[in-house]
Short mmCIF file of C-alpha atoms and ligand atoms in Angstrom, two decimals:
data_model
loop_
_atom_site.label_atom_id
_atom_site.label_comp_id
_atom_site.label_asym_id
_atom_site.label_seq_id
_atom_site.Cartn_x
_atom_site.Cartn_y
_atom_site.Cartn_z
CA UNK A 1462 16.62 12.32 2.02
CA UNK A 1463 17.80 13.70 -1.28
CA UNK A 1464 19.47 11.07 -3.39
CA UNK A 1465 21.36 13.35 -5.44
CA UNK A 1466 23.56 14.44 -2.72
CA UNK A 1467 27.04 13.10 -2.95
CA UNK A 1468 29.99 12.42 -0.24
CA UNK A 1469 32.33 15.17 -0.17
CA UNK A 1470 35.05 14.41 -2.85
CA UNK A 1471 32.81 12.52 -5.12
CA UNK A 1472 32.38 14.78 -8.06
CA UNK A 1473 29.34 14.53 -10.49
CA UNK A 1474 26.42 13.73 -8.43
CA UNK A 1475 25.85 16.81 -6.66
CA UNK A 1476 22.78 18.75 -7.41
CA UNK A 1477 22.09 21.06 -4.56
CA UNK A 1478 18.50 22.47 -4.48
CA UNK A 1479 17.97 25.67 -2.58
CA UNK A 1480 16.11 25.62 0.73
CA UNK A 1481 13.40 28.01 1.48
CA UNK A 1482 13.98 30.85 4.00
CA UNK A 1483 11.16 29.48 6.43
CA UNK A 1484 10.51 31.59 9.38
CA UNK A 1485 11.74 30.29 12.54
CA UNK A 1486 8.18 29.82 14.88
CA UNK A 1487 7.85 28.51 18.38
CA UNK A 1488 8.69 24.90 19.19
CA UNK A 1489 6.12 22.49 19.71
CA UNK A 1490 5.57 20.09 22.51
CA UNK A 1491 6.17 16.95 20.45
CA UNK A 1492 7.43 13.84 21.95
CA UNK A 1493 9.10 10.78 20.86
CA UNK A 1494 8.78 7.30 21.52
CA UNK A 1495 10.38 4.33 19.79
CA UNK A 1496 9.64 1.67 22.21
CA UNK A 1497 8.63 -1.43 20.28
CA UNK A 1498 5.10 -2.03 21.23
CA UNK A 1499 5.28 -5.76 21.36
CA UNK A 1500 8.97 -6.92 21.34
CA UNK A 1501 9.10 -7.58 25.15
CA UNK A 1502 5.58 -8.63 25.88
CA UNK A 1503 5.43 -11.24 22.87
CA UNK A 1504 9.11 -12.53 23.29
CA UNK A 1505 9.31 -11.13 19.44
CA UNK A 1506 12.77 -10.31 19.74
CA UNK A 1507 13.51 -11.30 16.38
CA UNK A 1508 16.83 -9.34 16.12
CA UNK A 1509 19.77 -10.71 15.54
CA UNK A 1510 21.98 -10.20 18.50
CA UNK A 1511 24.90 -9.16 16.33
CA UNK A 1512 22.93 -7.01 14.21
CA UNK A 1513 21.03 -5.47 17.01
CA UNK A 1514 24.41 -4.70 18.51
CA UNK A 1515 25.54 -2.79 15.55
CA UNK A 1516 22.82 -0.38 15.36
CA UNK A 1517 20.97 1.87 17.84
CA UNK A 1518 17.17 0.74 18.35
CA UNK A 1519 17.43 -2.79 16.89
CA UNK A 1520 16.28 -3.78 13.44
CA UNK A 1521 12.82 -4.87 13.96
CA UNK A 1522 10.19 -2.86 16.12
CA UNK A 1523 6.49 -3.40 16.01
CA UNK A 1524 3.21 -2.01 16.76
CA UNK A 1525 -0.34 -3.55 16.45
CA UNK A 1526 -3.26 -1.49 15.34
CA UNK A 1527 -6.44 -3.87 15.06
CA UNK A 1528 -5.81 -6.49 12.80
CA UNK A 1529 -2.63 -4.63 11.07
CA UNK A 1530 0.76 -5.31 12.62
CA UNK A 1531 3.19 -2.48 11.63
CA UNK A 1532 6.94 -3.50 11.34
CA UNK A 1533 9.74 -1.16 11.44
CA UNK A 1534 12.62 -2.49 9.48
CA UNK A 1535 16.04 -0.89 9.91
CA UNK A 1536 17.97 -1.12 6.48
CA UNK A 1537 20.83 1.17 7.37
CA UNK A 1538 22.07 3.74 9.61
CA UNK A 1539 24.84 6.35 8.93
CA UNK A 1540 26.09 10.02 8.94
CA UNK A 1541 24.55 12.25 6.51
CA UNK A 1542 27.10 13.50 3.68
CA UNK A 1543 27.30 17.25 4.95
CA UNK A 1544 26.62 19.40 7.86
CA UNK A 1545 23.28 19.43 9.76
CA UNK A 1546 23.19 23.25 9.30
CA UNK A 1547 23.68 22.94 5.53
CA UNK A 1548 20.64 20.52 5.40
CA UNK A 1549 18.64 22.73 7.33
CA UNK A 1550 19.85 26.47 6.67
CA UNK A 1551 16.92 28.24 8.62
CA UNK A 1552 17.21 26.24 11.74
CA UNK A 1553 18.34 28.30 14.71
CA UNK A 1554 19.79 27.56 18.13
CA UNK A 1555 16.34 26.98 19.79
CA UNK A 1556 15.49 24.55 16.87
CA UNK A 1557 18.61 22.55 17.32
CA UNK A 1558 18.26 22.31 21.20
CA UNK A 1559 14.62 21.02 20.85
CA UNK A 1560 15.39 18.51 17.92
CA UNK A 1561 18.21 17.15 20.21
CA UNK A 1562 15.84 16.58 23.17
CA UNK A 1563 13.58 14.81 20.75
CA UNK A 1564 16.16 12.67 18.60
CA UNK A 1565 19.52 12.74 20.44
CA UNK A 1566 21.15 9.79 18.41
CA UNK A 1567 20.86 12.38 15.20
CA UNK A 1568 23.46 14.63 16.93
CA UNK A 1569 26.96 12.90 15.73
CA UNK A 1570 30.29 14.47 16.46
CA UNK A 1571 30.76 17.80 15.39
CA UNK A 1572 28.25 19.29 12.98
CA UNK A 1573 27.17 15.93 11.61
CA UNK A 1574 23.68 14.29 11.22
CA UNK A 1575 23.29 10.65 12.05
CA UNK A 1576 20.35 9.09 10.35
CA UNK A 1577 18.17 5.85 10.17
CA UNK A 1578 17.16 4.59 6.88
CA UNK A 1579 14.07 2.50 7.54
CA UNK A 1580 11.41 0.78 5.58
CA UNK A 1581 8.08 -0.14 7.32
CA UNK A 1582 5.88 -3.52 6.38
CA UNK A 1583 2.36 -3.51 7.52
CA UNK A 1584 1.08 -7.29 7.94
CA UNK A 1585 -2.43 -7.77 7.89
CA UNK A 1586 -4.67 -10.95 7.97
CA UNK A 1587 -3.72 -13.91 6.28
CA UNK A 1588 -0.05 -12.85 6.22
CA UNK A 1589 -0.43 -10.38 3.09
CA UNK A 1590 2.28 -7.75 3.67
CA UNK A 1591 2.54 -4.27 2.33
CA UNK A 1592 5.95 -2.77 2.23
CA UNK A 1593 6.21 1.07 2.49
CA UNK A 1594 9.73 1.69 0.75
CA UNK A 1595 12.69 -0.49 -0.11
CA UNK A 1596 15.40 1.21 1.37
CA UNK A 1597 19.20 2.01 0.34
CA UNK A 1598 19.55 -1.04 -1.59
CA UNK A 1599 22.56 -3.70 -2.04
CA UNK A 1600 26.12 -2.85 -2.92
CA UNK A 1601 26.22 -0.99 -6.16
CA UNK A 1602 22.61 0.25 -5.92
CA UNK A 1603 22.09 4.10 -6.78
CA UNK A 1604 22.25 5.26 -3.26
CA UNK A 1605 25.78 3.61 -3.04
CA UNK A 1606 27.30 7.18 -3.98
CA UNK A 1607 26.24 8.67 -0.49
CA UNK A 1608 24.32 6.05 1.65
CA UNK A 1609 25.60 3.44 3.79
CA UNK A 1610 25.14 0.44 1.35
CA UNK A 1611 24.66 -2.42 1.60
CA UNK A 1612 21.30 -2.33 3.34
CA UNK A 1613 20.14 -5.19 5.44
CA UNK A 1614 16.36 -5.30 4.17
CA UNK A 1615 16.20 -8.99 2.92
CA UNK A 1616 17.84 -9.91 6.15
CA UNK A 1617 15.37 -8.04 8.23
CA UNK A 1618 12.38 -9.09 6.63
CA UNK A 1619 13.49 -12.90 7.19
CA UNK A 1620 14.17 -11.96 10.80
CA UNK A 1621 10.33 -10.60 10.80
CA UNK A 1622 9.38 -13.83 9.36
CA UNK A 1623 8.52 -12.29 5.80
CA UNK A 1624 9.65 -13.95 2.48
CA UNK A 1625 10.04 -11.62 -0.54
CA UNK A 1626 6.88 -13.71 -1.91
CA UNK A 1627 4.53 -12.62 0.96
CA UNK A 1628 4.75 -8.86 -0.10
CA UNK A 1629 1.54 -8.00 -2.24
CA UNK A 1630 1.87 -4.39 -2.29
CA UNK A 1631 5.16 -2.25 -2.43
CA UNK A 1632 4.24 1.68 -1.83
CA UNK A 1633 7.10 3.68 -2.98
CA UNK A 1634 6.82 7.08 -0.96
CA UNK A 1635 8.87 8.55 -3.56
CA UNK A 1636 11.62 7.97 -6.03
CA UNK A 1637 14.79 8.96 -4.38
CA UNK A 1638 17.17 6.15 -4.24
CA UNK A 1639 17.35 5.77 -0.66
CA UNK A 1640 13.64 4.70 -0.77
CA UNK A 1641 13.56 2.37 -3.59
CA UNK A 1642 17.06 0.54 -3.25
CA UNK A 1643 15.70 -2.94 -2.81
CA UNK A 1644 13.12 -2.59 -5.44
CA UNK A 1645 15.03 -4.31 -8.10
CA UNK A 1646 18.32 -5.98 -8.11
CA UNK A 1647 21.02 -4.20 -10.11
CA UNK A 1648 20.18 -6.59 -13.15
CA UNK A 1649 16.66 -5.26 -13.17
CA UNK A 1650 15.00 -8.44 -11.63
CA UNK A 1651 12.10 -7.18 -9.23
CA UNK A 1652 13.02 -8.36 -5.60
CA UNK A 1653 9.38 -8.68 -4.89
CA UNK A 1654 7.81 -10.77 -7.73
CA UNK A 1655 4.22 -11.06 -6.33
CA UNK A 1656 3.99 -7.48 -5.53
CA UNK A 1657 2.32 -4.52 -7.52
CA UNK A 1658 4.25 -1.11 -6.81
CA UNK A 1659 2.12 1.64 -6.24
CA UNK A 1660 3.75 5.19 -6.92
CA UNK A 1661 2.17 8.36 -7.82
CA UNK A 1662 1.77 9.12 -11.29
CA UNK A 1663 2.97 12.93 -10.87
CA UNK A 1664 6.23 11.17 -9.37
CA UNK A 1665 6.73 9.16 -12.46
CA UNK A 1666 5.77 12.12 -14.91
CA UNK A 1667 8.42 14.28 -13.25
CA UNK A 1668 11.30 11.75 -14.14
CA UNK A 1669 13.36 12.44 -17.34
CA UNK A 1670 13.65 9.44 -19.33
CA UNK A 1671 17.33 9.27 -18.64
CA UNK A 1672 17.16 9.75 -14.71
CA UNK A 1673 18.59 6.98 -12.52
CA UNK A 1674 15.27 6.43 -10.96
CA UNK A 1675 13.61 5.82 -14.53
CA UNK A 1676 16.22 3.26 -15.81
CA UNK A 1677 16.99 1.68 -12.71
CA UNK A 1678 13.65 0.91 -11.39
CA UNK A 1679 10.50 2.10 -13.08
CA UNK A 1680 11.61 0.72 -16.49
CA UNK A 1681 12.43 -2.63 -15.06
CA UNK A 1682 8.99 -2.59 -13.02
CA UNK A 1683 7.19 -1.58 -16.13
CA UNK A 1684 8.68 -4.53 -18.24
CA UNK A 1685 7.83 -6.86 -15.57
CA UNK A 1686 4.10 -5.73 -15.60
CA UNK A 1687 4.17 -4.88 -11.62
CA UNK A 1688 4.46 -0.84 -11.75
CA UNK A 1689 0.96 0.65 -10.96
CA UNK A 1690 0.75 4.40 -11.19
CA UNK A 1691 -1.77 6.12 -8.92
CA UNK A 1692 -3.43 9.37 -8.63
CA UNK A 1693 -3.93 10.95 -5.44
CA UNK A 1694 -5.62 9.58 -2.36
CA UNK A 1695 -6.44 6.04 -2.83
CA UNK A 1696 -7.79 3.34 -0.32
CA UNK A 1697 -6.05 0.13 -0.77
CA UNK A 1698 -8.18 -3.10 -1.14
CA UNK A 1699 -7.76 -5.52 1.84
CA UNK A 1700 -9.39 -8.35 3.48
CA UNK A 1701 -9.86 -6.48 6.79
CA UNK A 1702 -12.89 -5.09 8.33
CA UNK A 1703 -14.13 -1.90 7.23
CA UNK A 1704 -12.50 0.07 9.97
CA UNK A 1705 -9.13 -1.37 9.44
CA UNK A 1706 -7.68 0.39 6.18
CA UNK A 1707 -4.73 1.51 4.29
CA UNK A 1708 -4.82 4.80 2.32
CA UNK A 1709 -2.33 6.24 0.30
CA UNK A 1710 -2.01 10.15 1.30
CA UNK A 1711 -0.39 12.42 -1.40
CA UNK A 1712 2.23 14.48 0.49
CA UNK A 1713 4.09 16.56 -2.38
CA UNK A 1714 6.65 18.99 -1.91
CA UNK A 1715 9.67 16.87 -0.96
CA UNK A 1716 9.32 15.28 -4.40
CA UNK A 1717 6.30 16.25 -7.04
CA UNK A 1718 4.45 12.74 -6.21
CA UNK A 1719 5.56 12.13 -2.69
CA UNK A 1720 2.98 10.01 -1.01
CA UNK A 1721 2.43 8.68 2.54
CA UNK A 1722 0.54 5.49 3.90
CA UNK A 1723 -2.07 6.11 6.73
CA UNK A 1724 -2.93 2.92 8.49
CA UNK A 1725 -6.14 2.66 10.36
CA UNK A 1726 -6.80 -0.33 12.77
CA UNK A 1727 -8.59 -1.10 15.91
CA UNK A 1728 -9.39 2.66 16.19
CA UNK A 1729 -5.74 3.84 16.04
CA UNK A 1730 -4.07 5.55 13.52
CA UNK A 1731 -0.32 5.52 12.25
CA UNK A 1732 1.15 7.23 9.29
CA UNK A 1733 4.17 6.11 7.53
CA UNK A 1734 5.44 9.31 6.35
CA UNK A 1735 8.27 8.90 3.83
CA UNK A 1736 10.25 12.10 3.82
CA UNK A 1737 7.54 14.64 4.68
CA UNK A 1738 10.08 15.42 7.60
CA UNK A 1739 13.42 14.20 7.70
CA UNK A 1740 14.83 15.14 10.85
CA UNK A 1741 13.43 16.23 14.36
CA UNK A 1742 14.24 19.77 14.00
CA UNK A 1743 11.07 19.90 11.80
CA UNK A 1744 9.26 18.39 14.49
CA UNK A 1745 10.67 21.16 16.75
CA UNK A 1746 9.33 23.53 13.90
CA UNK A 1747 7.57 22.14 10.67
CA UNK A 1748 8.70 25.54 8.78
CA UNK A 1749 12.19 24.45 9.14
CA UNK A 1750 12.86 23.34 5.45
CA UNK A 1751 15.18 20.64 4.34
CA UNK A 1752 17.53 22.09 1.75
CA UNK A 1753 16.92 19.23 -0.78
CA UNK A 1754 12.96 19.64 -1.08
CA UNK A 1755 12.39 20.21 -4.73
CA UNK A 1756 9.44 22.52 -3.84
CA UNK A 1757 10.01 23.93 -0.48
CA UNK A 1758 6.88 25.79 -0.03
CA UNK A 1759 4.72 22.81 -0.79
CA UNK A 1760 6.83 20.62 1.25
CA UNK A 1761 6.03 22.71 4.45
CA UNK A 1762 2.49 22.65 3.74
CA UNK A 1763 2.27 18.91 3.24
CA UNK A 1764 4.14 18.66 6.36
CA UNK A 1765 2.37 21.15 8.48
CA UNK A 1766 -1.15 19.46 7.50
CA UNK A 1767 0.27 15.89 8.22
CA UNK A 1768 1.54 16.74 11.64
CA UNK A 1769 -1.56 18.88 12.43
CA UNK A 1770 -3.75 16.02 11.36
CA UNK A 1771 -1.81 13.61 13.22
CA UNK A 1772 -1.72 15.57 16.37
CA UNK A 1773 -5.57 15.99 15.90
CA UNK A 1774 -6.21 12.18 15.54
CA UNK A 1775 -3.32 11.01 17.89
CA UNK A 1776 -1.88 9.37 15.21
CA UNK A 1777 1.67 7.97 15.45
CA UNK A 1778 4.31 8.79 13.00
CA UNK A 1779 6.51 6.17 11.31
CA UNK A 1780 9.61 8.01 10.05
CA UNK A 1781 12.24 6.68 7.67
CA UNK A 1782 14.91 8.89 9.08
CA UNK A 1783 14.66 9.62 12.70
CA UNK A 1784 16.55 7.63 15.22
CA UNK A 1785 13.63 6.05 16.29
CA UNK A 1786 10.89 4.01 14.60
CA UNK A 1787 7.51 5.52 16.05
CA UNK A 1788 6.95 9.06 16.91
CA UNK A 1789 3.82 9.80 19.26
CA UNK A 1790 2.63 13.32 19.02
CA UNK A 1791 0.80 14.65 22.26
CA UNK A 1792 -3.00 15.26 21.74
CA UNK A 1793 -4.35 18.99 21.09
CA UNK A 1794 -4.20 21.47 23.80
CA UNK A 1795 -7.08 21.63 26.01
CA UNK A 1796 -10.27 23.24 24.70
CA UNK A 1797 -9.51 22.28 20.95
CA UNK A 1798 -11.25 19.15 20.46
CA UNK A 1799 -10.03 16.13 18.86
CA UNK A 1800 -12.46 16.26 15.97
ZN1 ZN B 172 14.98 9.68 2.11
#
């Protein structure tokens, strides 16, 4: 998502970036599954009934990958401030039809786009938690100009049995305001005091000193000594066996230093994508550009590569903005092998 967008009628914040003229291609046979992997059998319905009723899909869904438990945490849900066609200018009728099959909840009244704002937590051995993105934030956070604040992340983390002090790593996929909202409080106090916050150096380097992301989140985290700028692909240290690994994957284009997190556990793979794709129309055809990608061509390449690799390795996608927390891709067509 783009943090520069504004609600209609709110002046001064809009900075519309052009979309690419992506060629319409053949819709692929993607499928979605949002079924919580463990919620029913483990009695792990940790969702407060009132909160669960307020949003589709519940607030917490979980999947187990080896020694990692991946928790999808719904910070917020609401409409995008603008029409879906304006957000994806090159999408055609066939794309929309396929997208509606894949993620029907994204289609609100008229031309509206309904979307989740989701974070993920990866709980490893010993209760160590890696949090991926921190949502839209509290009332008054930078996303409040257009996103449905306040988010619920602190309550959702508590419902999942995670205290702020349990979080040892925060991965920021990128520095848009609907992804860093609960990193710090409005007064600059880090929300996760025991965590190192990992962001790509290229993401920070692209920010002017006066940008909100710099003043609101980067500067306070630096002052607190909690910011770690990293370069490129990086395997995160962890206590698990060698086959259970977390790896940062550079996926630039949406922003200059956008990154995703690959979770490998028990022989299975899951990718927390960030905003490599923001709507099912980009599963229908990865060449469909989102109008607010900073570098549309690079974003398309990152999206196509990530989806191809996920398909090849039968990885599950964990996205920020689709209305289901986990997206399963089918295997490769017969004859292509799985590599
Ligand atoms: Zn976003």
